[in-house]
């Protein structure tokens, strides 16, 4: 297992470099000019100097190589300097946002906690709710509980976040006045009252995100459980006199979790994409809103860095899913 993990990590390096090249070329070919928002009163020669200051006058391959060095070499040094107090990156030019003229990773680190508060909580809540629903729905197939779970799952699949987000705002914020409609990112949790306020403003965005994740995971869990409940090893376990709890929760559940682990692991990067819409609806000042603002401002370094971070998450959690396969199924061996 260790050899397989190291091999996959090594292979991930050229994969990520190729992905970064594709992202860079797509952004270069996309329409738009960073100077489009500059007032028309600015003389053309000043605009040209501004373009040169942003590095737009250099060839594409030079700009791509600079970004690779800054992201893979200088940014890790900055992280080491921050935690160890060293000065490896002193004087080196980092990835700079064209919009704010500050390091991109510093802005990402500032915005990340807000996204993790909402996205992380929504994913944990969805897993805790979806897995028991899927297990019991499969065990009691075609019961009223299964029918109700199917109906709720179809609703969760069908309703997009931009509609369900507005709907819960109208119901719980405008009509009932229970929760705030706008997420206060300046709130500091340093007391019980501030913690309660944080929970109150998290409930609606977490509800919207968790609805979609729960619908997807519960259907996968149900289908996987139904597939394993009819296997020969289940009948053998029951014939040996094992209790129904042991048969279902130990033998069937472990084998059923293999495809569900894939959905959970690969769904974590995808939920950051879904959070883009939810953050816009609830005004959560997180990664999603940062990406939308960077796209509108033609801030290519910010868009490129955020998109590449999403790609890194996909590659990383794909590896985690493969490792978990070997843990859940003893028949799978990588070494």
C-alpha positions as a Python dict, from the first residue, in 0.01 Angstrom:
ca = {
    (1, 'X'): (0, 0, 0),
    (2, 'X'): (282, 241, 84),
    (3, 'X'): (460, 167, -245),
    (4, 'X'): (137, 225, -438),
    (5, 'X'): (74, 556, -259),
    (6, 'X'): (426, 683, -329),
    (7, 'X'): (401, 577, -692),
    (8, 'X'): (69, 755, -734),
    (9, 'X'): (205, 1071, -571),
    (10, 'X'): (501, 1071, -811),
    (11, 'X'): (272, 1021, -1110),
    (12, 'X'): (50, 1303, -985),
    (13, 'X'): (327, 1559, -1045),
    (14, 'X'): (335, 1540, -1428),
    (15, 'X'): (-44, 1505, -1428),
    (16, 'X'): (-85, 1830, -1237),
    (17, 'X'): (172, 2007, -1456),
    (18, 'X'): (-22, 1904, -1767),
    (19, 'X'): (-349, 2019, -1606),
    (20, 'X'): (-191, 2354, -1520),
    (21, 'X'): (-79, 2391, -1884),
    (22, 'X'): (-432, 2320, -2010),
    (23, 'X'): (-580, 2572, -1764),
    (24, 'X'): (-323, 2835, -1863),
    (25, 'X'): (-388, 2790, -2237),
    (26, 'X'): (-766, 2799, -2192),
    (27, 'X'): (-744, 3123, -1997),
    (28, 'X'): (-506, 3273, -2253),
    (29, 'X'): (-744, 3190, -2536),
    (30, 'X'): (-1052, 3314, -2348),
    (31, 'X'): (-1191, 3654, -2452),
    (32, 'X'): (-1141, 3952, -2225),
    (33, 'X'): (-878, 4211, -2144),
    (34, 'X'): (-749, 4297, -1792),
    (35, 'X'): (-738, 4660, -1905),
    (36, 'X'): (-1108, 4663, -1996),
    (37, 'X'): (-1209, 4814, -1662),
    (38, 'X'): (-953, 5094, -1681),
    (39, 'X'): (-1125, 5431, -1740),
    (40, 'X'): (-1129, 5554, -2100),
    (41, 'X'): (-955, 5875, -1992),
    (42, 'X'): (-632, 5682, -1928),
    (43, 'X'): (-392, 5742, -2221),
    (44, 'X'): (-298, 5437, -2435),
    (45, 'X'): (71, 5462, -2344),
    (46, 'X'): (-19, 5444, -1974),
    (47, 'X'): (-234, 5138, -2040),
    (48, 'X'): (59, 4979, -2221),
    (49, 'X'): (287, 5041, -1925),
    (50, 'X'): (24, 4890, -1698),
    (51, 'X'): (12, 4582, -1920),
    (52, 'X'): (390, 4552, -1901),
    (53, 'X'): (376, 4587, -1521),
    (54, 'X'): (132, 4293, -1512),
    (55, 'X'): (370, 4086, -1723),
    (56, 'X'): (138, 4073, -2026),
    (57, 'X'): (413, 4184, -2261),
    (58, 'X'): (612, 3864, -2210),
    (59, 'X'): (567, 3552, -2426),
    (60, 'X'): (317, 3290, -2310),
    (61, 'X'): (576, 3023, -2233),
    (62, 'X'): (772, 3266, -2014),
    (63, 'X'): (459, 3360, -1816),
    (64, 'X'): (361, 2996, -1776),
    (65, 'X'): (708, 2901, -1652),
    (66, 'X'): (706, 3190, -1403),
    (67, 'X'): (369, 3077, -1268),
    (68, 'X'): (494, 2718, -1233),
    (69, 'X'): (801, 2832, -1039),
    (70, 'X'): (598, 3067, -821),
    (71, 'X'): (329, 2812, -737),
    (72, 'X'): (536, 2495, -696),
    (73, 'X'): (858, 2643, -560),
    (74, 'X'): (812, 2986, -404),
    (75, 'X'): (469, 2934, -240),
    (76, 'X'): (583, 2620, -49),
    (77, 'X'): (883, 2819, 74),
    (78, 'X'): (648, 3091, 198),
    (79, 'X'): (453, 2825, 387),
    (80, 'X'): (773, 2690, 542),
    (81, 'X'): (883, 3041, 637),
    (82, 'X'): (547, 3105, 804),
    (83, 'X'): (561, 2799, 1029),
    (84, 'X'): (936, 2766, 1090),
    (85, 'X'): (1036, 3132, 1093),
    (86, 'X'): (1292, 3085, 814),
    (87, 'X'): (1359, 3322, 523),
    (88, 'X'): (1384, 3094, 218),
    (89, 'X'): (1138, 3300, 10),
    (90, 'X'): (1262, 3644, 109),
    (91, 'X'): (1270, 3872, -195),
    (92, 'X'): (1107, 3620, -433),
    (93, 'X'): (810, 3729, -643),
    (94, 'X'): (492, 3535, -563),
    (95, 'X'): (175, 3484, -768),
    (96, 'X'): (18, 3832, -759),
    (97, 'X'): (-348, 3911, -817),
    (98, 'X'): (-402, 4168, -1091),
    (99, 'X'): (-711, 4296, -914),
    (100, 'X'): (-574, 4355, -562),
    (101, 'X'): (-196, 4354, -629),
    (102, 'X'): (-148, 4121, -332),
    (103, 'X'): (-34, 3755, -323),
    (104, 'X'): (-306, 3521, -445),
    (105, 'X'): (-242, 3253, -183),
    (106, 'X'): (-274, 3507, 98),
    (107, 'X'): (-623, 3595, -27),
    (108, 'X'): (-712, 3227, -65),
    (109, 'X'): (-601, 3155, 292),
    (110, 'X'): (-814, 3445, 417),
    (111, 'X'): (-1124, 3321, 232),
    (112, 'X'): (-1078, 2948, 291),
    (113, 'X'): (-1212, 2933, 652),
    (114, 'X'): (-1549, 3076, 545),
    (115, 'X'): (-1585, 2813, 273),
    (116, 'X'): (-1474, 2532, 503),
    (117, 'X'): (-1723, 2639, 769),
    (118, 'X'): (-2010, 2604, 523),
    (119, 'X'): (-1889, 2331, 286),
    (120, 'X'): (-1726, 2113, 551),
    (121, 'X'): (-2026, 2124, 781),
    (122, 'X'): (-2266, 2055, 492),
    (123, 'X'): (-2067, 1753, 379),
    (124, 'X'): (-2045, 1604, 728),
    (125, 'X'): (-2417, 1660, 788),
    (126, 'X'): (-2501, 1506, 450),
    (127, 'X'): (-2292, 1192, 515),
    (128, 'X'): (-2438, 1145, 863),
    (129, 'X'): (-2792, 1170, 725),
    (130, 'X'): (-2752, 997, 387),
    (131, 'X'): (-2579, 673, 491),
    (132, 'X'): (-2842, 562, 748),
    (133, 'X'): (-3122, 657, 508),
    (134, 'X'): (-2965, 456, 226),
    (135, 'X'): (-2900, 154, 449),
    (136, 'X'): (-3250, 140, 596),
    (137, 'X'): (-3417, 213, 260),
    (138, 'X'): (-3239, -85, 106),
    (139, 'X'): (-3313, -312, 400),
    (140, 'X'): (-3683, -211, 394),
    (141, 'X'): (-3718, -193, 17),
    (142, 'X'): (-4051, -53, -111),
    (143, 'X'): (-4163, 38, 241),
    (144, 'X'): (-4314, 379, 321),
    (145, 'X'): (-3973, 491, 447),
    (146, 'X'): (-3811, 386, 118),
    (147, 'X'): (-4078, 564, -84),
    (148, 'X'): (-4038, 881, 121),
    (149, 'X'): (-3659, 867, 87),
    (150, 'X'): (-3692, 826, -290),
    (151, 'X'): (-3923, 1128, -310),
    (152, 'X'): (-3691, 1350, -104),
    (153, 'X'): (-3390, 1234, -310),
    (154, 'X'): (-3564, 1321, -636),
    (155, 'X'): (-3645, 1667, -499),
    (156, 'X'): (-3283, 1713, -393),
    (157, 'X'): (-3161, 1610, -739),
    (158, 'X'): (-3410, 1828, -924),
    (159, 'X'): (-3391, 2158, -734),
    (160, 'X'): (-3078, 2365, -821),
    (161, 'X'): (-2898, 2559, -544),
    (162, 'X'): (-2986, 2901, -687),
    (163, 'X'): (-3357, 2813, -652),
    (164, 'X'): (-3349, 2629, -319),
    (165, 'X'): (-3125, 2902, -174),
    (166, 'X'): (-3368, 3179, -262),
    (167, 'X'): (-3659, 2963, -144),
    (168, 'X'): (-3518, 2906, 205),
    (169, 'X'): (-3430, 3276, 232),
    (170, 'X'): (-3790, 3372, 153),
    (171, 'X'): (-3934, 3116, 398),
    (172, 'X'): (-3695, 3120, 694),
    (173, 'X'): (-3555, 3472, 671),
    (174, 'X'): (-3820, 3695, 513),
    (175, 'X'): (-4141, 3524, 625),
    (176, 'X'): (-4043, 3366, 958),
    (177, 'X'): (-3741, 3580, 1047),
    (178, 'X'): (-3556, 3289, 1209),
    (179, 'X'): (-3218, 3319, 1035),
    (180, 'X'): (-3019, 3603, 874),
    (181, 'X'): (-3034, 3613, 494),
    (182, 'X'): (-2675, 3740, 454),
    (183, 'X'): (-2372, 3555, 592),
    (184, 'X'): (-2164, 3782, 817),
    (185, 'X'): (-1803, 3694, 738),
    (186, 'X'): (-1672, 3950, 989),
    (187, 'X'): (-1821, 3760, 1284),
    (188, 'X'): (-1554, 3644, 1530),
    (189, 'X'): (-1646, 3336, 1734),
    (190, 'X'): (-1504, 3411, 2079),
    (191, 'X'): (-1805, 3352, 2307),
    (192, 'X'): (-2116, 3140, 2336),
    (193, 'X'): (-2339, 3415, 2191),
    (194, 'X'): (-2114, 3458, 1886),
    (195, 'X'): (-2106, 3079, 1841),
    (196, 'X'): (-2488, 3070, 1839),
    (197, 'X'): (-2494, 3351, 1580),
    (198, 'X'): (-2245, 3156, 1368),
    (199, 'X'): (-2467, 2848, 1380),
    (200, 'X'): (-2775, 3052, 1291),
    (201, 'X'): (-2618, 3206, 982),
    (202, 'X'): (-2476, 2868, 874),
    (203, 'X'): (-2805, 2678, 887),
    (204, 'X'): (-2954, 2793, 554),
    (205, 'X'): (-2644, 2758, 329),
    (206, 'X'): (-2562, 2423, 494),
    (207, 'X'): (-2923, 2313, 439),
    (208, 'X'): (-2905, 2397, 68),
    (209, 'X'): (-2572, 2219, 12),
    (210, 'X'): (-2658, 1919, 230),
    (211, 'X'): (-2985, 1860, 44),
    (212, 'X'): (-2808, 1787, -284),
    (213, 'X'): (-2531, 1580, -127),
    (214, 'X'): (-2775, 1377, 83),
    (215, 'X'): (-2990, 1301, -221),
    (216, 'X'): (-2691, 1171, -417),
    (217, 'X'): (-2525, 970, -139),
    (218, 'X'): (-2845, 809, -12),
    (219, 'X'): (-2933, 675, -359),
    (220, 'X'): (-2583, 538, -412),
    (221, 'X'): (-2589, 379, -66),
    (222, 'X'): (-2930, 222, -129),
    (223, 'X'): (-2833, 82, -471),
    (224, 'X'): (-2507, -61, -340),
    (225, 'X'): (-2676, -219, -38),
    (226, 'X'): (-2947, -378, -256),
    (227, 'X'): (-2679, -523, -483),
    (228, 'X'): (-2500, -688, -189),
    (229, 'X'): (-2806, -803, 6),
    (230, 'X'): (-2881, -1059, -266),
    (231, 'X'): (-2531, -1206, -278),
    (232, 'X'): (-2451, -1564, -181),
    (233, 'X'): (-2228, -1468, 111),
    (234, 'X'): (-2525, -1296, 279),
    (235, 'X'): (-2735, -1613, 263),
    (236, 'X'): (-2437, -1811, 393),
    (237, 'X'): (-2392, -1574, 686),
    (238, 'X'): (-2759, -1601, 777),
    (239, 'X'): (-2747, -1980, 744),
    (240, 'X'): (-2459, -1989, 993),
    (241, 'X'): (-2686, -1824, 1249),
    (242, 'X'): (-2536, -1476, 1252),
    (243, 'X'): (-2764, -1204, 1380),
    (244, 'X'): (-2928, -975, 1128),
    (245, 'X'): (-2738, -677, 1269),
    (246, 'X'): (-2401, -847, 1209),
    (247, 'X'): (-2500, -958, 860),
    (248, 'X'): (-2618, -614, 749),
    (249, 'X'): (-2397, -373, 944),
    (250, 'X'): (-2071, -571, 924),
    (251, 'X'): (-2064, -789, 613),
    (252, 'X'): (-2304, -613, 374),
    (253, 'X'): (-2220, -257, 477),
    (254, 'X'): (-1844, -299, 437),
    (255, 'X'): (-1874, -430, 81),
    (256, 'X'): (-2139, -171, -3),
    (257, 'X'): (-1917, 118, 104),
    (258, 'X'): (-1666, 62, -179),
    (259, 'X'): (-1859, 249, -454),
    (260, 'X'): (-1995, 498, -199),
    (261, 'X'): (-1641, 589, -93),
    (262, 'X'): (-1571, 691, -453),
    (263, 'X'): (-1873, 922, -455),
    (264, 'X'): (-1780, 1073, -118),
    (265, 'X'): (-1412, 1123, -202),
    (266, 'X'): (-1465, 1268, -551),
    (267, 'X'): (-1763, 1470, -431),
    (268, 'X'): (-1552, 1677, -192),
    (269, 'X'): (-1377, 1876, -471),
    (270, 'X'): (-1705, 1895, -664),
    (271, 'X'): (-1888, 2049, -369),
    (272, 'X'): (-1650, 2345, -384),
    (273, 'X'): (-1791, 2407, -732),
    (274, 'X'): (-2145, 2383, -601),
    (275, 'X'): (-2055, 2619, -319),
    (276, 'X'): (-1980, 2889, -577),
    (277, 'X'): (-2353, 2932, -641),
    (278, 'X'): (-2450, 2897, -277),
    (279, 'X'): (-2191, 3153, -167),
    (280, 'X'): (-2328, 3399, -422),
    (281, 'X'): (-2685, 3350, -297),
    (282, 'X'): (-2603, 3388, 74),
    (283, 'X'): (-2317, 3638, 24),
    (284, 'X'): (-2061, 3409, 186),
    (285, 'X'): (-1725, 3576, 133),
    (286, 'X'): (-1550, 3250, 50),
    (287, 'X'): (-1360, 3081, -233),
    (288, 'X'): (-1662, 3066, -463),
    (289, 'X'): (-1732, 3437, -445),
    (290, 'X'): (-1360, 3505, -486),
    (291, 'X'): (-1356, 3303, -810),
    (292, 'X'): (-1663, 3481, -950),
    (293, 'X'): (-1513, 3822, -871),
    (294, 'X'): (-1183, 3724, -1032),
    (295, 'X'): (-1359, 3607, -1349),
    (296, 'X'): (-1555, 3931, -1374),
    (297, 'X'): (-1236, 4135, -1329),
    (298, 'X'): (-1030, 3922, -1574),
    (299, 'X'): (-789, 3846, -1291),
    (300, 'X'): (-616, 3556, -1467),
    (301, 'X'): (-360, 3469, -1193),
    (302, 'X'): (-643, 3436, -938),
    (303, 'X'): (-866, 3231, -1171),
    (304, 'X'): (-577, 3009, -1275),
    (305, 'X'): (-467, 2945, -918),
    (306, 'X'): (-816, 2868, -786),
    (307, 'X'): (-896, 2639, -1080),
    (308, 'X'): (-569, 2456, -1030),
    (309, 'X'): (-642, 2414, -659),
    (310, 'X'): (-970, 2243, -755),
    (311, 'X'): (-772, 2012, -986),
    (312, 'X'): (-527, 1929, -705),
    (313, 'X'): (-819, 1840, -479),
    (314, 'X'): (-961, 1605, -742),
    (315, 'X'): (-628, 1424, -790),
    (316, 'X'): (-570, 1405, -413),
    (317, 'X'): (-912, 1268, -321),
    (318, 'X'): (-897, 1025, -613),
    (319, 'X'): (-584, 882, -452),
    (320, 'X'): (-753, 873, -111),
    (321, 'X'): (-1044, 678, -262),
    (322, 'X'): (-807, 420, -415),
    (323, 'X'): (-631, 374, -81),
    (324, 'X'): (-962, 328, 99),
    (325, 'X'): (-1056, 54, -150),
    (326, 'X'): (-774, -161, -16),
    (327, 'X'): (-881, -96, 342),
    (328, 'X'): (-1248, -183, 284),
    (329, 'X'): (-1194, -483, 53),
    (330, 'X'): (-919, -730, 155),
    (331, 'X'): (-923, -874, -198),
    (332, 'X'): (-780, -551, -338),
    (333, 'X'): (-402, -538, -311),
    (334, 'X'): (-182, -279, -479),
    (335, 'X'): (164, -410, -384),
}
